[in-house]
Coordinates of C-alpha atoms in Angstrom, one line a residue:
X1 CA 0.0 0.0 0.0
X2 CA 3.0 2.4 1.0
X3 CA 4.6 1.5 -2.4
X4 CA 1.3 2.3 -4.4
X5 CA 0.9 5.7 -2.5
X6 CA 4.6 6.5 -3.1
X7 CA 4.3 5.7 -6.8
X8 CA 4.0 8.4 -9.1
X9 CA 4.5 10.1 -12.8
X10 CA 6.9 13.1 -13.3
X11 CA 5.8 15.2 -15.9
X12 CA 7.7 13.5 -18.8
X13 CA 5.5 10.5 -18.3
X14 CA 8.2 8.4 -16.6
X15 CA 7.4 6.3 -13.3
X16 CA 9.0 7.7 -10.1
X17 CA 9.0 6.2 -6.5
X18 CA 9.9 7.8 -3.1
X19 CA 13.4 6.9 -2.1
X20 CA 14.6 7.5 1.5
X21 CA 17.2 6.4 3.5
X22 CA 16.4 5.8 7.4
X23 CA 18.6 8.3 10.1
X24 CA 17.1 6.8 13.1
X25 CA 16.6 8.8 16.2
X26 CA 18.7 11.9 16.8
X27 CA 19.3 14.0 20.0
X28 CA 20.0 17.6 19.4
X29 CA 19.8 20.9 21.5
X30 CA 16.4 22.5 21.5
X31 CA 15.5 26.0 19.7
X32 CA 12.5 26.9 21.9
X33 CA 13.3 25.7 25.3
X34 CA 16.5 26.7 24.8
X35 CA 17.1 23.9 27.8
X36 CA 21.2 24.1 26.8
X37 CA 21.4 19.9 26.8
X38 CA 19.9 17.5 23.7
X39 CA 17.1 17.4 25.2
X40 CA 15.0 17.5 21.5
X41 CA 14.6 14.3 20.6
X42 CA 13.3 13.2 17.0
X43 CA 13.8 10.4 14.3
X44 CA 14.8 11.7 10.7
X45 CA 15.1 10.4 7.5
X46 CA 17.3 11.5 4.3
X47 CA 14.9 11.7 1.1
X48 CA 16.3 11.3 -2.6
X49 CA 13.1 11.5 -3.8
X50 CA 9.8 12.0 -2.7
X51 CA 6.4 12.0 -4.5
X52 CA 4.0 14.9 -3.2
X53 CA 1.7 12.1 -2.4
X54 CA 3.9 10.6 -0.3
X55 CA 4.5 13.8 1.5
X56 CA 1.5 14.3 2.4
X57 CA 1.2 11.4 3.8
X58 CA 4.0 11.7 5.8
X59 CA 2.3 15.0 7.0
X60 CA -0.5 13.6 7.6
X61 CA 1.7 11.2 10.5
X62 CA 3.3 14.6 12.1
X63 CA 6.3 14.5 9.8
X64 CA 7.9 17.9 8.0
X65 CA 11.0 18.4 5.9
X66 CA 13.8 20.7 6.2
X67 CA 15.6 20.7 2.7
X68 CA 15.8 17.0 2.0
X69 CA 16.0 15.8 5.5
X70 CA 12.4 14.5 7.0
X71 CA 11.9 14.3 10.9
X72 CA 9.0 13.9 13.6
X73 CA 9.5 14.6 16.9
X74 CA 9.3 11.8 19.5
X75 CA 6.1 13.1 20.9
X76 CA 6.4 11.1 24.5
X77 CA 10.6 11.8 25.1
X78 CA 11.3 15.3 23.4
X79 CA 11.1 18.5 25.6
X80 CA 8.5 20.5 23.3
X81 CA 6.2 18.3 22.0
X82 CA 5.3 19.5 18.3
X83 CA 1.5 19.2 16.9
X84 CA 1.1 19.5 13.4
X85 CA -1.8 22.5 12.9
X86 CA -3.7 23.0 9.8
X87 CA -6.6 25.0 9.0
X88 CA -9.7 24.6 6.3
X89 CA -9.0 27.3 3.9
X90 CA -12.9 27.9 3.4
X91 CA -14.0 27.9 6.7
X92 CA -11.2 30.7 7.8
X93 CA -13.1 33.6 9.6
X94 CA -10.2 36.7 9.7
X95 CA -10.0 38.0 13.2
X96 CA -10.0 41.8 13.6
X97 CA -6.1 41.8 14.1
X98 CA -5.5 39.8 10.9
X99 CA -7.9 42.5 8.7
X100 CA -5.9 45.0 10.3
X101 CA -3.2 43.4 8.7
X102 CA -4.8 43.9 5.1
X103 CA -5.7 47.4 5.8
X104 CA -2.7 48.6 7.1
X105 CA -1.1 47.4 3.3
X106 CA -4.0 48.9 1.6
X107 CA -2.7 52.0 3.1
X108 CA 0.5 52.1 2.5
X109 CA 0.2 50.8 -1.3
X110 CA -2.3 54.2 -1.2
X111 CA 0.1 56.3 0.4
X112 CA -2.0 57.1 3.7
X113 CA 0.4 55.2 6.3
X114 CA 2.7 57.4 8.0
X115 CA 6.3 55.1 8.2
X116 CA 8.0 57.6 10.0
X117 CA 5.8 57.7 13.0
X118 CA 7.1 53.9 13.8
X119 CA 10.7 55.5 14.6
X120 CA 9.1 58.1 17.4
X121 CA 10.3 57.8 21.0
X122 CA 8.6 55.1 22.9
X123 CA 7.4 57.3 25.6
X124 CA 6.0 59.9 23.3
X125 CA 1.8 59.6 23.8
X126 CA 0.0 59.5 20.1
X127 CA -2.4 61.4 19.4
X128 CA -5.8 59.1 18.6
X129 CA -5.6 59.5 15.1
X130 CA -1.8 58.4 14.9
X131 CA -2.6 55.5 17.4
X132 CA -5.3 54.8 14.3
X133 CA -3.3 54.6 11.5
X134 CA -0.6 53.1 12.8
X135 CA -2.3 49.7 14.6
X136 CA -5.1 50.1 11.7
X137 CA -7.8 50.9 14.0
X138 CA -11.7 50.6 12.3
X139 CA -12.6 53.5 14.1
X140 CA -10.9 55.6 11.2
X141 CA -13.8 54.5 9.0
X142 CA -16.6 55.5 11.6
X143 CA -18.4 59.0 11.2
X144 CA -19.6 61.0 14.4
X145 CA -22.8 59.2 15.3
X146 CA -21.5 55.5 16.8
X147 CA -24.1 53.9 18.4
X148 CA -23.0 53.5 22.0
X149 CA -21.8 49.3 21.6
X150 CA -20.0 50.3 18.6
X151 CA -17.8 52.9 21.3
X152 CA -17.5 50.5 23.7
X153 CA -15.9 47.8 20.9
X154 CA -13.9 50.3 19.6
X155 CA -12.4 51.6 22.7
X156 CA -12.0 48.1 23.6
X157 CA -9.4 47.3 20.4
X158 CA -7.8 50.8 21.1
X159 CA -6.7 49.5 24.8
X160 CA -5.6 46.1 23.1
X161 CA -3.7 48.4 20.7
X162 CA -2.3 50.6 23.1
X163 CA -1.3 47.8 25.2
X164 CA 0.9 45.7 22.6
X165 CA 2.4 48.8 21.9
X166 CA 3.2 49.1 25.2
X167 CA 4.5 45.4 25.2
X168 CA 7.2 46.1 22.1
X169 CA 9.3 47.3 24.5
X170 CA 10.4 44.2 25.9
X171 CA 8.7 41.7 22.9
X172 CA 9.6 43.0 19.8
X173 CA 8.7 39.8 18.3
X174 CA 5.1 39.8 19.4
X175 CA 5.1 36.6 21.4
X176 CA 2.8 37.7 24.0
X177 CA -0.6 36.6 23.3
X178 CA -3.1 38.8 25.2
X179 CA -6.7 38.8 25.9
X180 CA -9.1 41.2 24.3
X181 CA -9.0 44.4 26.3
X182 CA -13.0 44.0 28.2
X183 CA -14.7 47.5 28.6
X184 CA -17.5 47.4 31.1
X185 CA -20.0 49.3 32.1
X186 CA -20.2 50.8 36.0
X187 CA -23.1 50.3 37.3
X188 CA -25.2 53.4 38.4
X189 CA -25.1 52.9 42.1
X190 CA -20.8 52.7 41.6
X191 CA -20.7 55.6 38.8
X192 CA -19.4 58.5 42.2
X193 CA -16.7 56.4 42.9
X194 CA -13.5 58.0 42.5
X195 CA -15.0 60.4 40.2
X196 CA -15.5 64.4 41.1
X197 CA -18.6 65.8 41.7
X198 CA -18.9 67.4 38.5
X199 CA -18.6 63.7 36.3
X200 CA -19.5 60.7 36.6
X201 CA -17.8 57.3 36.6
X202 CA -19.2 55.1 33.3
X203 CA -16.7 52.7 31.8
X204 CA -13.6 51.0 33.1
X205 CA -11.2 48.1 31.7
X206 CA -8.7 46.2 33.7
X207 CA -6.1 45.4 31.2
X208 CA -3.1 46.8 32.9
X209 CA -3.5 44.0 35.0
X210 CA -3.5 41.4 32.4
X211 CA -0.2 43.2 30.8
X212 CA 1.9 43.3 33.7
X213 CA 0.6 39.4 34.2
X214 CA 1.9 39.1 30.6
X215 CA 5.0 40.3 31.3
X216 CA 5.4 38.5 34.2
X217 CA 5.6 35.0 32.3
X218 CA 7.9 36.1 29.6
X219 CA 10.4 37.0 32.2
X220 CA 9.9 33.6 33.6
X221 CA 10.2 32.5 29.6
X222 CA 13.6 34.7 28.3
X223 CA 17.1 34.1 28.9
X224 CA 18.9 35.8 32.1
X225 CA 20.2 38.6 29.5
X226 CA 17.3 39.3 28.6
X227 CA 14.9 38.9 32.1
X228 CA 17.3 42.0 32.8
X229 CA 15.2 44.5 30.6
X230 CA 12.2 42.8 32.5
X231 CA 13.5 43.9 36.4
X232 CA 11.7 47.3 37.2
X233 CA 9.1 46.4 39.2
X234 CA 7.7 50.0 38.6
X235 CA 7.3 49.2 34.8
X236 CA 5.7 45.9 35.6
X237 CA 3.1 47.6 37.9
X238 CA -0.7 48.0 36.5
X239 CA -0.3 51.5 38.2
X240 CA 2.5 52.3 35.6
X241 CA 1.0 50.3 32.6
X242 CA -2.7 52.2 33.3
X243 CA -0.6 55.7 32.6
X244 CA 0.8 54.3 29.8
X245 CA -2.7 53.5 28.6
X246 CA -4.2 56.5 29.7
X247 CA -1.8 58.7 28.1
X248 CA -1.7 57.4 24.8
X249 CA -5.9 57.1 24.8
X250 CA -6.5 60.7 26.3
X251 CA -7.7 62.3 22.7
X252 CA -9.2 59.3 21.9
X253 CA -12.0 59.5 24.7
X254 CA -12.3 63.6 24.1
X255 CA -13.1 62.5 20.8
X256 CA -16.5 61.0 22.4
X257 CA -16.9 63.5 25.2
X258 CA -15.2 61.5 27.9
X259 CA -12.0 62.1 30.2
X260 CA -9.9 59.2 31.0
X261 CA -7.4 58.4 34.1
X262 CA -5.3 55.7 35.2
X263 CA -6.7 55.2 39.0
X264 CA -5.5 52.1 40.7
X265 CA -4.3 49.5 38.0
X266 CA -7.4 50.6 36.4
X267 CA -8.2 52.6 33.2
X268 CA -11.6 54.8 34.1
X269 CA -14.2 56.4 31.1
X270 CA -16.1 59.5 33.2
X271 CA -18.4 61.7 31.5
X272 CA -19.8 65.0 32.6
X273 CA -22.6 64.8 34.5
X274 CA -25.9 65.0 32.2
X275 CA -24.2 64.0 29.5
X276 CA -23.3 60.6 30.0
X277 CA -22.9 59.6 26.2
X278 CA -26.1 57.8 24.9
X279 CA -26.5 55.8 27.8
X280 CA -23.8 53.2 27.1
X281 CA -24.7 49.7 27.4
X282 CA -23.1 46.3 26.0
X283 CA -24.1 44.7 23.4
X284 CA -22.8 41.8 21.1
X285 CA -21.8 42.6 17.9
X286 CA -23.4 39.7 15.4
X287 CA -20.9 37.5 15.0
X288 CA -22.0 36.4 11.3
X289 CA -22.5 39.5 10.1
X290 CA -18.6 40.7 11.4
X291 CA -17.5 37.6 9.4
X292 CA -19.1 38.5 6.5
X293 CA -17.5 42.0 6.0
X294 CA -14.0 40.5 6.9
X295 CA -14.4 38.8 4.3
X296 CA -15.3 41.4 1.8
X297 CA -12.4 43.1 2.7
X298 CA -10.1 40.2 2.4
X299 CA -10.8 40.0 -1.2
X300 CA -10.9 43.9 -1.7
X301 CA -7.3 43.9 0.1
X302 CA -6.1 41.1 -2.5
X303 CA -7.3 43.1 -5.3
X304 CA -5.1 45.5 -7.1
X305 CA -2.4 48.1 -6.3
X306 CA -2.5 51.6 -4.5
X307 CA -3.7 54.9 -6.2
X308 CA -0.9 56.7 -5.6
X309 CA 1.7 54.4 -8.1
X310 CA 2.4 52.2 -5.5
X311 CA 2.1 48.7 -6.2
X312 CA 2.3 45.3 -5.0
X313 CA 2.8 41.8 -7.0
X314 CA 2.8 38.0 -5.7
X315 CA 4.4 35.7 -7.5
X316 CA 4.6 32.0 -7.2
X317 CA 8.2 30.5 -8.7
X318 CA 9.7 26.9 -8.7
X319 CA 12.2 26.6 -5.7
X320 CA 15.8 27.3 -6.9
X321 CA 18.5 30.2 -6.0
X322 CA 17.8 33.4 -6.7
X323 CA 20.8 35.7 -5.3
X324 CA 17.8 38.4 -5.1
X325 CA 16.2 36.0 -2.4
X326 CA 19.3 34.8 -0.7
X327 CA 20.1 38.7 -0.1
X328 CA 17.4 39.4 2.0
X329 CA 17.0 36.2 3.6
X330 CA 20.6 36.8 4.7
X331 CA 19.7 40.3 5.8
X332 CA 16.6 38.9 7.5
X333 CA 18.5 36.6 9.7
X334 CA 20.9 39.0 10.7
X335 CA 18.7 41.2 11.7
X336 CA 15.6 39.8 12.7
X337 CA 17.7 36.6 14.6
X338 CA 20.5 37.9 15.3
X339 CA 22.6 35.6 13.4
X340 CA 26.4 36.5 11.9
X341 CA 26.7 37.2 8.5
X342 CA 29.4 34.4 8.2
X343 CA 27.0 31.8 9.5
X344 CA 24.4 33.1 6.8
X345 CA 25.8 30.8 4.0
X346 CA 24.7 30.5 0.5
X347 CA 25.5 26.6 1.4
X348 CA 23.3 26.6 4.3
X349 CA 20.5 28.6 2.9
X350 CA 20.3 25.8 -0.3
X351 CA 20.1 23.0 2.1
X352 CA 17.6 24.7 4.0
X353 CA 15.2 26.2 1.9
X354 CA 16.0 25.6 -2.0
X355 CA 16.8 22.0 -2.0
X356 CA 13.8 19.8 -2.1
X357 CA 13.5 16.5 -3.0
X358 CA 9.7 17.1 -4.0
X359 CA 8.9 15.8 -7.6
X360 CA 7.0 18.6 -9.6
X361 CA 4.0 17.6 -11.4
X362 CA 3.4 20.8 -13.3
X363 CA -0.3 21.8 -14.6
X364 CA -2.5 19.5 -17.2
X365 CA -0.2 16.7 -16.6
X366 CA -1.3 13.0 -16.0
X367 CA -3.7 14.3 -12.9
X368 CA -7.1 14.7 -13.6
X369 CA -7.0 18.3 -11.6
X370 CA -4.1 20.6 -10.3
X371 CA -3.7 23.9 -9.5
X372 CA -2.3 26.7 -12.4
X373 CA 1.3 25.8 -11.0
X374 CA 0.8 22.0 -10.2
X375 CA 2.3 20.3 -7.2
X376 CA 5.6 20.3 -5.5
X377 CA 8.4 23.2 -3.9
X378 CA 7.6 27.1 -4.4
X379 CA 9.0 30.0 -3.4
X380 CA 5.9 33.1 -3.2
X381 CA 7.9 36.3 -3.8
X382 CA 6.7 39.6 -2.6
X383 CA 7.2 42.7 -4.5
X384 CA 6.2 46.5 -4.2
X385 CA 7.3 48.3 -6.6
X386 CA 9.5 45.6 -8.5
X387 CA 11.3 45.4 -4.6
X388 CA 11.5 42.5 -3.0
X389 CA 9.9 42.5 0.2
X390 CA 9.3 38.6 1.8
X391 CA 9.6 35.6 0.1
X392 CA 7.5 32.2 1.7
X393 CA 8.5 29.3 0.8
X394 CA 5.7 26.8 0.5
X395 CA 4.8 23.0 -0.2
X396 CA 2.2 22.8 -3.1
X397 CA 0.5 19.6 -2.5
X398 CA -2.6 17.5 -3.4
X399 CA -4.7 18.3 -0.1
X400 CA -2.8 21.5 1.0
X401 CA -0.6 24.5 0.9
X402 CA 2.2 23.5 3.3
X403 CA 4.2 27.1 4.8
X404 CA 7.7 25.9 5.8
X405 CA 9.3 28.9 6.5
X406 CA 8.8 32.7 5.5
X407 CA 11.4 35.8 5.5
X408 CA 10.8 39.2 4.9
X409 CA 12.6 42.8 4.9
X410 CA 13.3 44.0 7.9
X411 CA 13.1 47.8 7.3
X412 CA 9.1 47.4 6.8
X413 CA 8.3 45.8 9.9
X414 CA 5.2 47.7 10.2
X415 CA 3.7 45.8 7.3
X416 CA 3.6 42.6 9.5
X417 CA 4.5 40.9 6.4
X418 CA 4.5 37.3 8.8
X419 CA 0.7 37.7 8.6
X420 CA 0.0 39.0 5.5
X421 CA 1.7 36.4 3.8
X422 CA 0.0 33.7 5.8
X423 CA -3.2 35.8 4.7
X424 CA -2.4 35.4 1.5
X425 CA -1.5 31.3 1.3
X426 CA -4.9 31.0 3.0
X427 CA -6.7 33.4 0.0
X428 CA -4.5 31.3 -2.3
X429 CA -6.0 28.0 -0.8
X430 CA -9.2 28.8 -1.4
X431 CA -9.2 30.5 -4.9
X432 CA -7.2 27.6 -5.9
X433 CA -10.2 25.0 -4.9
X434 CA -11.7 25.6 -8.3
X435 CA -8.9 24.2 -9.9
X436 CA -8.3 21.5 -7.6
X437 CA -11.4 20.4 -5.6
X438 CA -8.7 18.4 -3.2
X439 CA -6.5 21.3 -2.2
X440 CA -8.8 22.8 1.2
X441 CA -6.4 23.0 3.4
X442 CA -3.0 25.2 4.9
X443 CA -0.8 23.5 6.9
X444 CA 1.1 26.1 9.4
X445 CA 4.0 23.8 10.6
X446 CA 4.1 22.2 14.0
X447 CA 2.3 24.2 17.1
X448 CA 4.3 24.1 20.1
X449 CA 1.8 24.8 23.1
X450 CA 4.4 25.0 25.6
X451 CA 6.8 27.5 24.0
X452 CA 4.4 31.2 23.9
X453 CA 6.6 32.1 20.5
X454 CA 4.8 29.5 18.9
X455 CA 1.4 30.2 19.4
X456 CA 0.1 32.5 17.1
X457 CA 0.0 29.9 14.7
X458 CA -3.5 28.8 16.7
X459 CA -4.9 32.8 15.3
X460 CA -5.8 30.9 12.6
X461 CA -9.3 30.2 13.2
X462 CA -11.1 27.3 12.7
X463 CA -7.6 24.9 13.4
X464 CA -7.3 21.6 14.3
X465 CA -4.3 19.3 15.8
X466 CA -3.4 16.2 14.8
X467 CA -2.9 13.7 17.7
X468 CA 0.2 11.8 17.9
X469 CA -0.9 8.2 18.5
X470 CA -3.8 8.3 16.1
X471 CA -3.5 10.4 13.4
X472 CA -7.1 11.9 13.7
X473 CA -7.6 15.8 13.7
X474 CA -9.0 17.6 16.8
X475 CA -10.3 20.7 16.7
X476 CA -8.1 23.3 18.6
X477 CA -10.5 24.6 21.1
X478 CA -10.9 20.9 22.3
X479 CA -7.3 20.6 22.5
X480 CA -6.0 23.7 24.1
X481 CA -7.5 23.1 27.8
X482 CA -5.5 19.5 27.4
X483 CA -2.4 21.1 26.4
X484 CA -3.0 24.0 29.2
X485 CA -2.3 20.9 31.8
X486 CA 0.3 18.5 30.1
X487 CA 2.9 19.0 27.1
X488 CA 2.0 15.6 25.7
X489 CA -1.5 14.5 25.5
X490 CA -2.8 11.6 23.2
X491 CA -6.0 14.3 22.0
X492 CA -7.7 11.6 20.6
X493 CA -8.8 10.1 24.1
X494 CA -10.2 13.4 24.4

C-alpha cells in the first residue's frame, strides 16, 4: 500500500517512487526551550526523492522536511512536544487583528500610512488619530454618530492596541498573546466612585492588570540577559501600565466626550454629568455578520495596487537560487535573529530552503485536476514596486498549501508581512479550490503549546491538531485546555 501511494509520474510520463534512506533517532539541542542539553529528541530520514503524495502522507503522521531531510519529533521523550496545525482554507473567519493586517497594506500601497511615525520615542503619547493609523484601527472608518456598543468595541481594540504597543518594549517579536481588552459598564449605584462631583464614573477596563501578568511569564520564559530588561518592578506595575494607557488614549475619549485616568491599576471612562454619552450599554456585535464584512475586505485587500503608483505583486516560482532571495534572507537573519553574517551561507540557505527532494508535477499533466502551477516546492515572492519584500516558501500539495518557513525585509516591519503572507497562502487556498477540488487546506507547521513564540499559529481560526498516537484531527479549542495541563497529551482520548 505504502509502495502504491509513493508511486507516481513526473511530468515527462516516466514512473518515479519515493526513495529515502532511514537516520534513526537523533538528540540535538532545542530551539525553543532553549534547555542548553539535547534534550529534542526526533527520528529523521534523508529523502532522494519523494512524491507529493507521499509527502503528504508523511504530514499527515506529524512529519515535516527541512531541505531534503524528514523528521518527527518523538512526541512522549522530546522537551517540546510539536503538533502538526492545519486549518480549512474555506472555513477561515479573519479576526479583527489579521484585517488590520490587510488594511494597514491597503494603506501604505495608497500612500496614507505614515512610516516615519514607527521610529518616534517610545514614551511619546500618540495622538488618537496616529494611534489609528498606525495599529489600523476601524474607528478611522466611523463617522460621528456611533451607536453606543459600537464605542465601547472600539475603545476596547484601542486599549488592546495601546497595550501591545506598550508590550514592544520588551517583545519585539510579538510573542505575547493577550486577551481582548474587556470595557465594562459601571453600574449606576458605583458611577461617584473615584470620580469628582462634576462627572461621573461610566466605563472601566482592567487590562493593565493582564499586561503586567503578561510580562510576568515572559520573564519567567527569556534568557537571564534578557529577564534583565524585565527587572523594574515600577514598569511591571498595572499602576504604571494604566498611565501608559491613559496617556496614549486621552484624545481618543475627548473624541467622544469623555476624560480618562489611570486610578488604581485601572483605566476609568467619566463623562460630565448629564451627558453621559447615549447611555452606554453592552451589546454583542453579530458575530455572522462581522464575518461577513471580513471577508469582503479580504478579497478587496487582495485586489489591485495603491492609487498613488504604489504597487504590490505575488508571484509563485519553482524553488531554486535566486541571489535576489538569498540577499534578503541573509539580511533577514541578521537582523531579525541575530545571526552573523558568516553563518548566513549560500551553502546553508540551499540546504535549508532551495533544496527539495519534491517531484513537480506541473499543470495539465497525467492528474485529472491541479492547480495553475501543479504540485511540488515554491518560493511566493513579494514585490512592491519591482522590490523585494518577503519571500514564503511553501509546499504545493494535493490536499494542501504546506508554509515551511517565510522571510521578509526588515526595514518594513510595520507591514507585518508574517501575517500577510500567511493571509495570502490562505486566499491562495481557497481561490485555488476551483482548480483543484482536493486542495482545502493550509498546513502552518508544528504548534508548540508549551513554547508562547509558537502560538500564534492557533490565530488561525477554525484549526485543528493532529494527535500523535492516532493520526485523527482535533479541533483546537478541544485541544487547548489538554495542552494548558500537560505537554504531551494523546488528543484523541479526548
Amino acid at each position: 500500500k505504502m509502495r502504491s501511494e509513493a508511486a507516481s509520474t513526473s511530468g515527462d510520463g516516466f514512473a518515479v517512487e519515493s526513495v529515502v534512506v532511514d537516520f534513526g533517532h537523533r538528540r540535538s539541542s532545542c530551539g525553543y526551550c532553549k534547555s542548553g542539553s539535547r534534550t529534542s529528541i526526533s527520528h529523521g530520514l534523508w529523502a532522494h526523492s519523494l512524491t507529493v503524495d507521499a509527502y503528504q502522507g508523511l504530514l499527515d503522521r506529524g512529519w515535516r522536511r527541512s531541505g531534503c531531510f524528514l523528521y518527527k519529533p518523538d512526541m512522549e521523550k522530546t522537551c517540546c512536544p510539536s503538533y502538526t496545525i492545519r486549518l480549512k482554507a474555506a472555513d477561515f473567519v479573519p479576526s479583527k487583528d489579521q484585517n488590520r493586517v490587510y488594511k494597514r497594506m491597503e494603506r501604505y500601497l495608497d500612500g496614507r500610512l505614515d512610516v516615519k511615525r514607527t521610529s518616534r520615542s517610545k514614551d511619546v503619547p500618540m495622538t488618537s488619530d496616529e494611534l489609528c493609523v498606525e495599529m489600523g484601527s476601524p474607528i478611522c472608518d466611523l463617522g460621528p454618530k456611533e451607536k453606543p456598543e459600537q464605542i465601547i468595541c472600539l475603545l476596547s481594540d484601542q486599549i488592546s492596541m495601546a497595550g501591545h504597543l506598550y508590550l514592544k518594549r520588551w517583545d519585539s517579536n510579538n510573542s505575547i498573546q493577550l486577551p481582548k481588552a474587556a470595557v465594562k459598564k459601571v453600574e449606576p449605584a458605583k458611577r461617584k466612585l473615584q470620580a469628582l462631583e462634576s462627572e461621573e464614573l461610566v466605563l472601566s477596563c482592567n487590562a493593565a492588570f493582564q499586561i503586567g501578568a503578561a510580562l510576568r511569564r515572559l520573564k519567567k520564559e527569556v534568557d537571564h540577559s534578557e529577564a534583565a530588561k524585565l527587572n523594574s518592578v515600577n514598569e511591571k506595575s498595572p499602576e504604571t501600565i494604566a498611565e501608559f494607557l491613559a496617556s496614549h488614549l486621552k484624545d481618543l475619549a475627548e473624541s467622544y466626550g469623555l476624560s480618562v485616568r489611570a486610578c488604581n491599576g485601572h483605566l476609568n471612562y467619566y463623562s460630565p454629568k448629564n451627558h453621559v454619552k447615549a447611555e452606554v450599554e453592552t451589546s454583542a456585535i453579530s458575530t455572522k455578520t462581522y464575518a461577513v464584512d471580513q471577508d469582503k475586505h479580504l478579497n478587496k485587500a487582495c485586489e489591485g495596487s495603491g492609487s498613488h503608483g504604489c504597487k504590490l505583486e505575488v508571484r509563485i516560482m519553482k524553488s531554486c537560487f535566486d541571489p535576489e532571495e538569498y540577499s534578503l534572507y541573509k539580511k533577514y537573519q541578521v537582523a531579525v535573529h541575530n545571526d552573523t553574517p558568516d553563518v548566513v551561507t549560500k551553502e546553508s540557505y540551499k540546504r535549508f530552503l532551495v533544496d527539495t527532494p519534491l517531484i513537480h508535477i506541473p499543470p495539465n499533466s497525467h492528474r485529472a485536476t491541479t492547480p495553475p502551477c501543479g504540485f511540488g516546492s515554491f518560493h511566493q515572492q513579494y514585490l512592491i514596486d519591482g522590490k523585494l519584500v518577503a519571500v514564503g516558501v511553501i509546499d504545493i500539495l494535493p490536499n494542501c498549501l504546506s508554509s515551511k518557513y517565510l522571510f521578509w525585509d526588515p526595514d518594513v516591519p510595520f507591514l507585518s508581512l508574517g501575517k500577510y503572507a500567511a493571509l495570502e497562502e490562505i486566499r491562495w487556498v481557497h481561490e485555488n479550490q476551483l482548480h483543484c477540488p482536493s486542495l482545502q487546506y493550509y498546513y502552518l507547521g508544528y504548534y508548540i503549546h508549551s513554547c508562547s513564540k509558537m502560538r500564534y499559529k492557533a490565530a488561525y481560526r477554525p484549526s485543528e491538531l493532529l494527535c500523535p498516537l492516532r493520526y485523527r484531527w482535533i479541533l483546537y479549542d478541544i485541544a487547548k485546555p489538554l495542552l494548558d495541563r500537560r505537554k504531551y497529551v494523546v488528543l484523541s482520548d479526548y
